[in-house]
Amino acid sequence: MQRTTNGWLPEIFNDFFDNEWMPRTKATAPAINVMESDSAYMVEVAAPGMCKQDFNIQINDNGDLVIKMEKKVQEEEEKKDQQANTPRYLRREFAYSKFQQTLILPDDVEKKDIKAKVENGVLTITLPKVVVKDEPKVCTQIEIA
């Protein structure tokens, strides 16, 4: 298989890291959707297999929304009293997923009213907008001193 690149340096790293001894990792970040309505913004994060305990959502010192998720699947100990015809693992791989995303929030988000829920493999964060009261326009005369 012949690969071509414009520069020699990336090709050297591709050859070094993507070979039979060190295959390229398949790291991906979850998909994020952001929607807006008249009253709120909604952020959806694809999170199949995750539950609410796997998430940490906070507002940082800069006023940004920080979404963290971490999932660990640990190996269960094999039971000593397994029956003769019961299948047992010959190989079992650990699974670990970790993700962090920081979103800069618009100025019109009411930060104290942010809500989040996990349902059907989707984390949904609702960011309500600040309610601006329409004050009646009043004409006033400014006196000149």
Short mmCIF file of N, CA and C in Angstrom, two decimals:
data_model
loop_
_atom_site.label_atom_id
_atom_site.label_comp_id
_atom_site.label_asym_id
_atom_site.label_seq_id
_atom_site.Cartn_x
_atom_site.Cartn_y
_atom_site.Cartn_z
N MET A 1 0.85 -1.17 0.00
CA MET A 1 0.00 0.00 0.00
C MET A 1 0.89 1.23 0.00
N GLN A 2 0.69 2.10 -0.92
CA GLN A 2 1.50 3.30 -1.07
C GLN A 2 0.71 4.51 -0.59
N ARG A 3 1.27 5.24 0.39
CA ARG A 3 0.63 6.46 0.88
C ARG A 3 1.48 7.64 0.46
N THR A 4 0.83 8.70 0.07
CA THR A 4 1.59 9.89 -0.30
C THR A 4 1.13 11.06 0.55
N THR A 5 2.09 11.90 0.91
CA THR A 5 1.77 13.12 1.64
C THR A 5 2.59 14.24 1.07
N ASN A 6 2.22 15.46 1.43
CA ASN A 6 2.95 16.62 0.93
C ASN A 6 4.28 16.82 1.64
N GLY A 7 4.39 16.41 2.89
CA GLY A 7 5.63 16.60 3.63
C GLY A 7 6.17 15.27 4.11
N TRP A 8 7.43 15.22 4.37
CA TRP A 8 8.04 13.95 4.78
C TRP A 8 7.81 13.65 6.25
N LEU A 9 7.70 14.66 7.12
CA LEU A 9 7.59 14.42 8.54
C LEU A 9 6.32 13.66 8.93
N PRO A 10 5.12 14.06 8.47
CA PRO A 10 3.93 13.30 8.82
C PRO A 10 4.00 11.84 8.35
N GLU A 11 4.60 11.60 7.20
CA GLU A 11 4.70 10.24 6.68
C GLU A 11 5.55 9.37 7.60
N ILE A 12 6.63 9.93 8.13
CA ILE A 12 7.48 9.17 9.06
C ILE A 12 6.68 8.76 10.29
N PHE A 13 5.88 9.69 10.85
CA PHE A 13 5.10 9.36 12.03
C PHE A 13 3.99 8.36 11.70
N ASN A 14 3.37 8.48 10.54
CA ASN A 14 2.36 7.51 10.14
C ASN A 14 2.96 6.12 10.05
N ASP A 15 4.12 6.00 9.43
CA ASP A 15 4.77 4.70 9.31
C ASP A 15 5.16 4.14 10.67
N PHE A 16 5.59 5.02 11.58
CA PHE A 16 6.03 4.55 12.89
C PHE A 16 4.86 4.10 13.76
N PHE A 17 3.78 4.91 13.79
CA PHE A 17 2.69 4.63 14.70
C PHE A 17 1.59 3.75 14.11
N ASP A 18 1.51 3.62 12.83
CA ASP A 18 0.44 2.83 12.23
C ASP A 18 1.05 1.62 11.53
N ASN A 19 1.46 0.65 12.31
CA ASN A 19 2.04 -0.56 11.76
C ASN A 19 1.52 -1.77 12.53
N GLU A 20 2.01 -2.95 12.21
CA GLU A 20 1.46 -4.15 12.86
C GLU A 20 1.83 -4.24 14.33
N TRP A 21 2.88 -3.53 14.77
CA TRP A 21 3.26 -3.58 16.18
C TRP A 21 2.55 -2.53 17.00
N MET A 22 2.17 -1.42 16.39
CA MET A 22 1.52 -0.33 17.09
C MET A 22 0.40 0.24 16.22
N PRO A 23 -0.77 -0.43 16.20
CA PRO A 23 -1.85 0.06 15.35
C PRO A 23 -2.38 1.40 15.84
N ARG A 24 -2.91 2.18 14.90
CA ARG A 24 -3.47 3.49 15.20
C ARG A 24 -4.70 3.33 16.09
N THR A 25 -4.79 4.16 17.11
CA THR A 25 -5.94 4.07 18.01
C THR A 25 -7.15 4.70 17.34
N LYS A 26 -8.31 4.26 17.74
CA LYS A 26 -9.56 4.75 17.18
C LYS A 26 -10.25 5.65 18.22
N ALA A 27 -9.64 6.76 18.57
CA ALA A 27 -10.19 7.67 19.55
C ALA A 27 -11.18 8.61 18.88
N THR A 28 -12.36 8.71 19.45
CA THR A 28 -13.36 9.61 18.91
C THR A 28 -14.04 10.36 20.06
N ALA A 29 -14.57 11.49 19.76
CA ALA A 29 -15.34 12.26 20.72
C ALA A 29 -16.81 12.10 20.39
N PRO A 30 -17.66 12.15 21.42
CA PRO A 30 -19.09 12.02 21.14
C PRO A 30 -19.62 13.19 20.32
N ALA A 31 -20.64 12.93 19.55
CA ALA A 31 -21.27 13.98 18.74
C ALA A 31 -22.06 14.91 19.65
N ILE A 32 -22.01 16.21 19.32
CA ILE A 32 -22.72 17.21 20.12
C ILE A 32 -23.61 18.03 19.18
N ASN A 33 -24.87 18.17 19.56
CA ASN A 33 -25.81 19.02 18.84
C ASN A 33 -26.14 20.22 19.72
N VAL A 34 -26.24 21.39 19.14
CA VAL A 34 -26.65 22.59 19.87
C VAL A 34 -27.83 23.19 19.13
N MET A 35 -28.92 23.43 19.86
CA MET A 35 -30.14 23.99 19.27
C MET A 35 -30.54 25.24 20.04
N GLU A 36 -31.32 26.10 19.39
CA GLU A 36 -31.79 27.32 20.03
C GLU A 36 -33.28 27.49 19.78
N SER A 37 -34.00 27.86 20.84
CA SER A 37 -35.39 28.25 20.71
C SER A 37 -35.51 29.68 21.25
N ASP A 38 -36.71 30.21 21.30
CA ASP A 38 -36.90 31.55 21.82
C ASP A 38 -36.55 31.64 23.30
N SER A 39 -36.73 30.54 24.04
CA SER A 39 -36.56 30.58 25.49
C SER A 39 -35.31 29.89 26.02
N ALA A 40 -34.62 29.09 25.19
CA ALA A 40 -33.48 28.33 25.71
C ALA A 40 -32.57 27.84 24.60
N TYR A 41 -31.36 27.46 25.02
CA TYR A 41 -30.45 26.70 24.17
C TYR A 41 -30.49 25.27 24.69
N MET A 42 -30.31 24.31 23.81
CA MET A 42 -30.24 22.91 24.23
C MET A 42 -28.99 22.29 23.64
N VAL A 43 -28.25 21.57 24.48
CA VAL A 43 -27.06 20.85 24.06
C VAL A 43 -27.34 19.38 24.23
N GLU A 44 -27.14 18.61 23.16
CA GLU A 44 -27.30 17.16 23.21
C GLU A 44 -25.95 16.51 22.97
N VAL A 45 -25.59 15.56 23.84
CA VAL A 45 -24.33 14.83 23.71
C VAL A 45 -24.66 13.35 23.56
N ALA A 46 -24.17 12.73 22.48
CA ALA A 46 -24.40 11.30 22.28
C ALA A 46 -23.61 10.54 23.34
N ALA A 47 -24.30 9.73 24.13
CA ALA A 47 -23.67 9.02 25.23
C ALA A 47 -24.25 7.63 25.41
N PRO A 48 -24.17 6.77 24.39
CA PRO A 48 -24.74 5.43 24.52
C PRO A 48 -24.04 4.64 25.62
N GLY A 49 -24.83 3.97 26.43
CA GLY A 49 -24.30 3.13 27.50
C GLY A 49 -23.91 3.90 28.75
N MET A 50 -24.09 5.20 28.75
CA MET A 50 -23.72 6.01 29.91
C MET A 50 -24.95 6.25 30.78
N CYS A 51 -24.71 6.44 32.09
CA CYS A 51 -25.78 6.80 33.01
C CYS A 51 -25.39 8.11 33.70
N LYS A 52 -26.29 8.66 34.48
CA LYS A 52 -26.05 9.99 35.03
C LYS A 52 -24.83 10.03 35.95
N GLN A 53 -24.46 8.92 36.57
CA GLN A 53 -23.29 8.88 37.44
C GLN A 53 -21.98 9.02 36.66
N ASP A 54 -22.01 8.81 35.35
CA ASP A 54 -20.81 8.90 34.52
C ASP A 54 -20.50 10.34 34.11
N PHE A 55 -21.37 11.30 34.46
CA PHE A 55 -21.21 12.68 34.02
C PHE A 55 -20.90 13.62 35.17
N ASN A 56 -20.18 14.68 34.84
CA ASN A 56 -19.96 15.80 35.75
C ASN A 56 -20.11 17.05 34.89
N ILE A 57 -21.08 17.87 35.24
CA ILE A 57 -21.36 19.09 34.47
C ILE A 57 -21.25 20.26 35.43
N GLN A 58 -20.47 21.26 35.04
CA GLN A 58 -20.29 22.40 35.93
C GLN A 58 -20.02 23.68 35.13
N ILE A 59 -20.15 24.80 35.82
CA ILE A 59 -19.76 26.10 35.28
C ILE A 59 -18.41 26.42 35.91
N ASN A 60 -17.38 26.67 35.10
CA ASN A 60 -16.05 26.95 35.63
C ASN A 60 -15.91 28.42 36.03
N ASP A 61 -14.70 28.80 36.48
CA ASP A 61 -14.44 30.16 36.95
C ASP A 61 -14.65 31.22 35.87
N ASN A 62 -14.51 30.83 34.60
CA ASN A 62 -14.70 31.77 33.50
C ASN A 62 -16.16 31.86 33.05
N GLY A 63 -17.04 31.10 33.68
CA GLY A 63 -18.45 31.11 33.29
C GLY A 63 -18.76 30.21 32.11
N ASP A 64 -17.84 29.29 31.79
CA ASP A 64 -18.04 28.36 30.68
C ASP A 64 -18.65 27.06 31.20
N LEU A 65 -19.37 26.37 30.34
CA LEU A 65 -19.98 25.08 30.68
C LEU A 65 -18.97 23.98 30.41
N VAL A 66 -18.65 23.18 31.42
CA VAL A 66 -17.70 22.09 31.29
C VAL A 66 -18.45 20.77 31.43
N ILE A 67 -18.39 19.96 30.38
CA ILE A 67 -19.05 18.65 30.37
C ILE A 67 -17.96 17.59 30.43
N LYS A 68 -17.99 16.76 31.47
CA LYS A 68 -17.03 15.67 31.60
C LYS A 68 -17.81 14.36 31.68
N MET A 69 -17.29 13.35 30.99
CA MET A 69 -17.89 12.03 31.16
C MET A 69 -16.77 11.01 31.23
N GLU A 70 -16.98 10.03 32.08
CA GLU A 70 -15.98 8.99 32.28
C GLU A 70 -16.69 7.69 32.58
N LYS A 71 -16.33 6.66 31.86
CA LYS A 71 -16.95 5.34 32.02
C LYS A 71 -15.86 4.31 32.14
N LYS A 72 -15.91 3.54 33.21
CA LYS A 72 -14.95 2.45 33.41
C LYS A 72 -15.74 1.15 33.50
N VAL A 73 -15.29 0.16 32.76
CA VAL A 73 -15.86 -1.18 32.87
C VAL A 73 -14.74 -2.06 33.39
N GLN A 74 -14.91 -2.55 34.60
CA GLN A 74 -13.84 -3.31 35.23
C GLN A 74 -14.11 -4.79 35.11
N GLU A 75 -13.03 -5.53 35.08
CA GLU A 75 -13.12 -6.98 34.96
C GLU A 75 -13.75 -7.56 36.22
N GLU A 76 -14.70 -8.44 36.03
CA GLU A 76 -15.31 -9.12 37.16
C GLU A 76 -14.49 -10.36 37.48
N GLU A 77 -14.40 -10.67 38.76
CA GLU A 77 -13.64 -11.86 39.14
C GLU A 77 -14.41 -13.11 38.70
N GLU A 78 -13.65 -14.06 38.23
CA GLU A 78 -14.24 -15.32 37.79
C GLU A 78 -14.66 -16.13 39.00
N LYS A 79 -15.86 -16.65 38.97
CA LYS A 79 -16.36 -17.43 40.09
C LYS A 79 -15.67 -18.79 40.13
N LYS A 80 -15.32 -19.23 41.33
CA LYS A 80 -14.61 -20.50 41.51
C LYS A 80 -15.55 -21.69 41.32
N ASP A 81 -16.81 -21.49 41.58
CA ASP A 81 -17.76 -22.61 41.55
C ASP A 81 -18.52 -22.70 40.22
N GLN A 82 -17.88 -22.39 39.11
CA GLN A 82 -18.55 -22.50 37.81
C GLN A 82 -18.79 -23.97 37.48
N GLN A 83 -19.90 -24.20 36.82
CA GLN A 83 -20.23 -25.56 36.43
C GLN A 83 -19.44 -25.95 35.20
N ALA A 84 -19.36 -27.23 34.90
CA ALA A 84 -18.49 -27.75 33.85
C ALA A 84 -18.82 -27.20 32.46
N ASN A 85 -20.07 -27.09 32.09
CA ASN A 85 -20.44 -26.65 30.74
C ASN A 85 -20.73 -25.16 30.63
N THR A 86 -20.42 -24.40 31.67
CA THR A 86 -20.64 -22.96 31.64
C THR A 86 -19.47 -22.29 30.92
N PRO A 87 -19.76 -21.41 29.94
CA PRO A 87 -18.66 -20.74 29.24
C PRO A 87 -17.88 -19.83 30.19
N ARG A 88 -16.60 -19.69 29.94
CA ARG A 88 -15.77 -18.79 30.72
C ARG A 88 -14.91 -17.97 29.77
N TYR A 89 -14.49 -16.83 30.22
CA TYR A 89 -13.69 -15.94 29.39
C TYR A 89 -12.27 -16.47 29.23
N LEU A 90 -11.79 -16.49 27.99
CA LEU A 90 -10.39 -16.75 27.73
C LEU A 90 -9.63 -15.45 27.56
N ARG A 91 -10.35 -14.43 27.09
CA ARG A 91 -9.78 -13.09 26.95
C ARG A 91 -10.88 -12.09 27.25
N ARG A 92 -10.55 -11.09 28.02
CA ARG A 92 -11.51 -10.05 28.36
C ARG A 92 -10.77 -8.74 28.41
N GLU A 93 -11.22 -7.77 27.65
CA GLU A 93 -10.53 -6.49 27.58
C GLU A 93 -11.22 -5.47 28.47
N PHE A 94 -10.42 -4.61 29.05
CA PHE A 94 -10.95 -3.51 29.85
C PHE A 94 -11.50 -2.44 28.91
N ALA A 95 -12.51 -1.75 29.35
CA ALA A 95 -13.05 -0.64 28.57
C ALA A 95 -12.99 0.61 29.42
N TYR A 96 -12.54 1.70 28.82
CA TYR A 96 -12.42 2.97 29.54
C TYR A 96 -12.68 4.09 28.55
N SER A 97 -13.59 4.95 28.89
CA SER A 97 -13.89 6.10 28.05
C SER A 97 -13.84 7.35 28.90
N LYS A 98 -13.21 8.39 28.37
CA LYS A 98 -13.15 9.66 29.07
C LYS A 98 -13.25 10.77 28.04
N PHE A 99 -14.03 11.80 28.39
CA PHE A 99 -14.27 12.90 27.47
C PHE A 99 -14.50 14.17 28.27
N GLN A 100 -13.99 15.27 27.78
CA GLN A 100 -14.26 16.57 28.39
C GLN A 100 -14.41 17.60 27.29
N GLN A 101 -15.44 18.41 27.41
CA GLN A 101 -15.70 19.47 26.43
C GLN A 101 -16.09 20.73 27.20
N THR A 102 -15.49 21.84 26.82
CA THR A 102 -15.84 23.13 27.41
C THR A 102 -16.55 23.98 26.37
N LEU A 103 -17.72 24.48 26.72
CA LEU A 103 -18.51 25.32 25.82
C LEU A 103 -18.60 26.72 26.40
N ILE A 104 -18.25 27.72 25.60
CA ILE A 104 -18.39 29.10 26.01
C ILE A 104 -19.86 29.47 25.87
N LEU A 105 -20.44 29.90 26.98
CA LEU A 105 -21.87 30.19 26.99
C LEU A 105 -22.14 31.62 26.52
N PRO A 106 -23.25 31.81 25.82
CA PRO A 106 -23.66 33.17 25.44
C PRO A 106 -24.01 33.98 26.70
N ASP A 107 -23.98 35.28 26.59
CA ASP A 107 -24.26 36.15 27.73
C ASP A 107 -25.71 36.05 28.21
N ASP A 108 -26.61 35.60 27.34
CA ASP A 108 -28.03 35.58 27.72
C ASP A 108 -28.49 34.28 28.36
N VAL A 109 -27.54 33.44 28.87
CA VAL A 109 -27.92 32.20 29.55
C VAL A 109 -28.10 32.46 31.03
N GLU A 110 -29.21 31.99 31.57
CA GLU A 110 -29.50 32.09 33.01
C GLU A 110 -28.81 30.90 33.69
N LYS A 111 -27.58 31.10 34.12
CA LYS A 111 -26.71 30.01 34.58
C LYS A 111 -27.25 29.27 35.79
N LYS A 112 -27.97 29.95 36.66
CA LYS A 112 -28.48 29.29 37.86
C LYS A 112 -29.64 28.33 37.57
N ASP A 113 -30.20 28.38 36.38
CA ASP A 113 -31.36 27.53 36.04
C ASP A 113 -31.03 26.43 35.03
N ILE A 114 -29.75 26.15 34.81
CA ILE A 114 -29.36 25.10 33.86
C ILE A 114 -29.78 23.74 34.39
N LYS A 115 -30.33 22.91 33.51
CA LYS A 115 -30.78 21.57 33.89
C LYS A 115 -30.19 20.55 32.92
N ALA A 116 -30.00 19.32 33.41
CA ALA A 116 -29.46 18.24 32.57
C ALA A 116 -30.17 16.94 32.89
N LYS A 117 -30.26 16.08 31.86
CA LYS A 117 -30.83 14.75 32.04
C LYS A 117 -30.20 13.80 31.03
N VAL A 118 -30.19 12.51 31.38
CA VAL A 118 -29.71 11.47 30.48
C VAL A 118 -30.88 10.55 30.19
N GLU A 119 -31.14 10.35 28.88
CA GLU A 119 -32.27 9.51 28.50
C GLU A 119 -31.98 8.89 27.14
N ASN A 120 -32.15 7.59 27.04
CA ASN A 120 -31.96 6.85 25.78
C ASN A 120 -30.60 7.11 25.13
N GLY A 121 -29.56 7.17 25.95
CA GLY A 121 -28.21 7.33 25.41
C GLY A 121 -27.86 8.74 24.96
N VAL A 122 -28.65 9.73 25.41
CA VAL A 122 -28.38 11.12 25.05
C VAL A 122 -28.42 11.98 26.31
N LEU A 123 -27.33 12.72 26.54
CA LEU A 123 -27.30 13.72 27.61
C LEU A 123 -27.86 15.01 27.03
N THR A 124 -28.90 15.55 27.66
CA THR A 124 -29.51 16.80 27.20
C THR A 124 -29.34 17.85 28.28
N ILE A 125 -28.72 18.97 27.92
CA ILE A 125 -28.52 20.08 28.85
C ILE A 125 -29.36 21.25 28.34
N THR A 126 -30.24 21.75 29.18
CA THR A 126 -31.09 22.88 28.83
C THR A 126 -30.53 24.13 29.47
N LEU A 127 -30.26 25.12 28.63
CA LEU A 127 -29.68 26.39 29.07
C LEU A 127 -30.72 27.49 28.84
N PRO A 128 -31.53 27.79 29.87
CA PRO A 128 -32.58 28.80 29.67
C PRO A 128 -31.99 30.18 29.44
N LYS A 129 -32.67 30.94 28.62
CA LYS A 129 -32.24 32.31 28.34
C LYS A 129 -32.76 33.25 29.42
N VAL A 130 -32.03 34.32 29.64
CA VAL A 130 -32.45 35.35 30.58
C VAL A 130 -33.73 35.97 30.05
N VAL A 131 -34.72 36.08 30.92
CA VAL A 131 -35.99 36.68 30.52
C VAL A 131 -35.84 38.19 30.62
N VAL A 132 -35.99 38.85 29.48
CA VAL A 132 -35.90 40.31 29.44
C VAL A 132 -37.32 40.85 29.48
N LYS A 133 -37.57 41.65 30.50
CA LYS A 133 -38.91 42.24 30.64
C LYS A 133 -38.99 43.47 29.75
N ASP A 134 -40.04 43.50 28.96
CA ASP A 134 -40.27 44.68 28.12
C ASP A 134 -40.89 45.77 28.98
N GLU A 135 -40.11 46.81 29.21
CA GLU A 135 -40.63 47.93 29.97
C GLU A 135 -41.27 48.92 29.00
N PRO A 136 -42.37 49.48 29.40
CA PRO A 136 -43.01 50.44 28.51
C PRO A 136 -42.10 51.64 28.28
N LYS A 137 -42.10 52.12 27.07
CA LYS A 137 -41.28 53.28 26.74
C LYS A 137 -41.95 54.53 27.27
N VAL A 138 -41.16 55.31 27.96
CA VAL A 138 -41.70 56.52 28.57
C VAL A 138 -40.93 57.72 28.02
N CYS A 139 -41.67 58.68 27.57
CA CYS A 139 -41.04 59.90 27.10
C CYS A 139 -40.82 60.82 28.29
N THR A 140 -39.63 61.30 28.43
CA THR A 140 -39.35 62.23 29.52
C THR A 140 -38.60 63.43 28.98
N GLN A 141 -38.82 64.53 29.63
CA GLN A 141 -38.13 65.77 29.27
C GLN A 141 -36.90 65.90 30.16
N ILE A 142 -35.75 66.15 29.56
CA ILE A 142 -34.51 66.35 30.30
C ILE A 142 -34.28 67.85 30.42
N GLU A 143 -34.17 68.31 31.63
CA GLU A 143 -33.93 69.73 31.86
C GLU A 143 -32.47 70.05 31.65
N ILE A 144 -32.22 71.19 31.09
CA ILE A 144 -30.86 71.64 30.85
C ILE A 144 -30.49 72.61 31.98
N ALA A 145 -29.38 72.32 32.63
CA ALA A 145 -28.97 73.17 33.76
C ALA A 145 -28.13 74.33 33.31
#
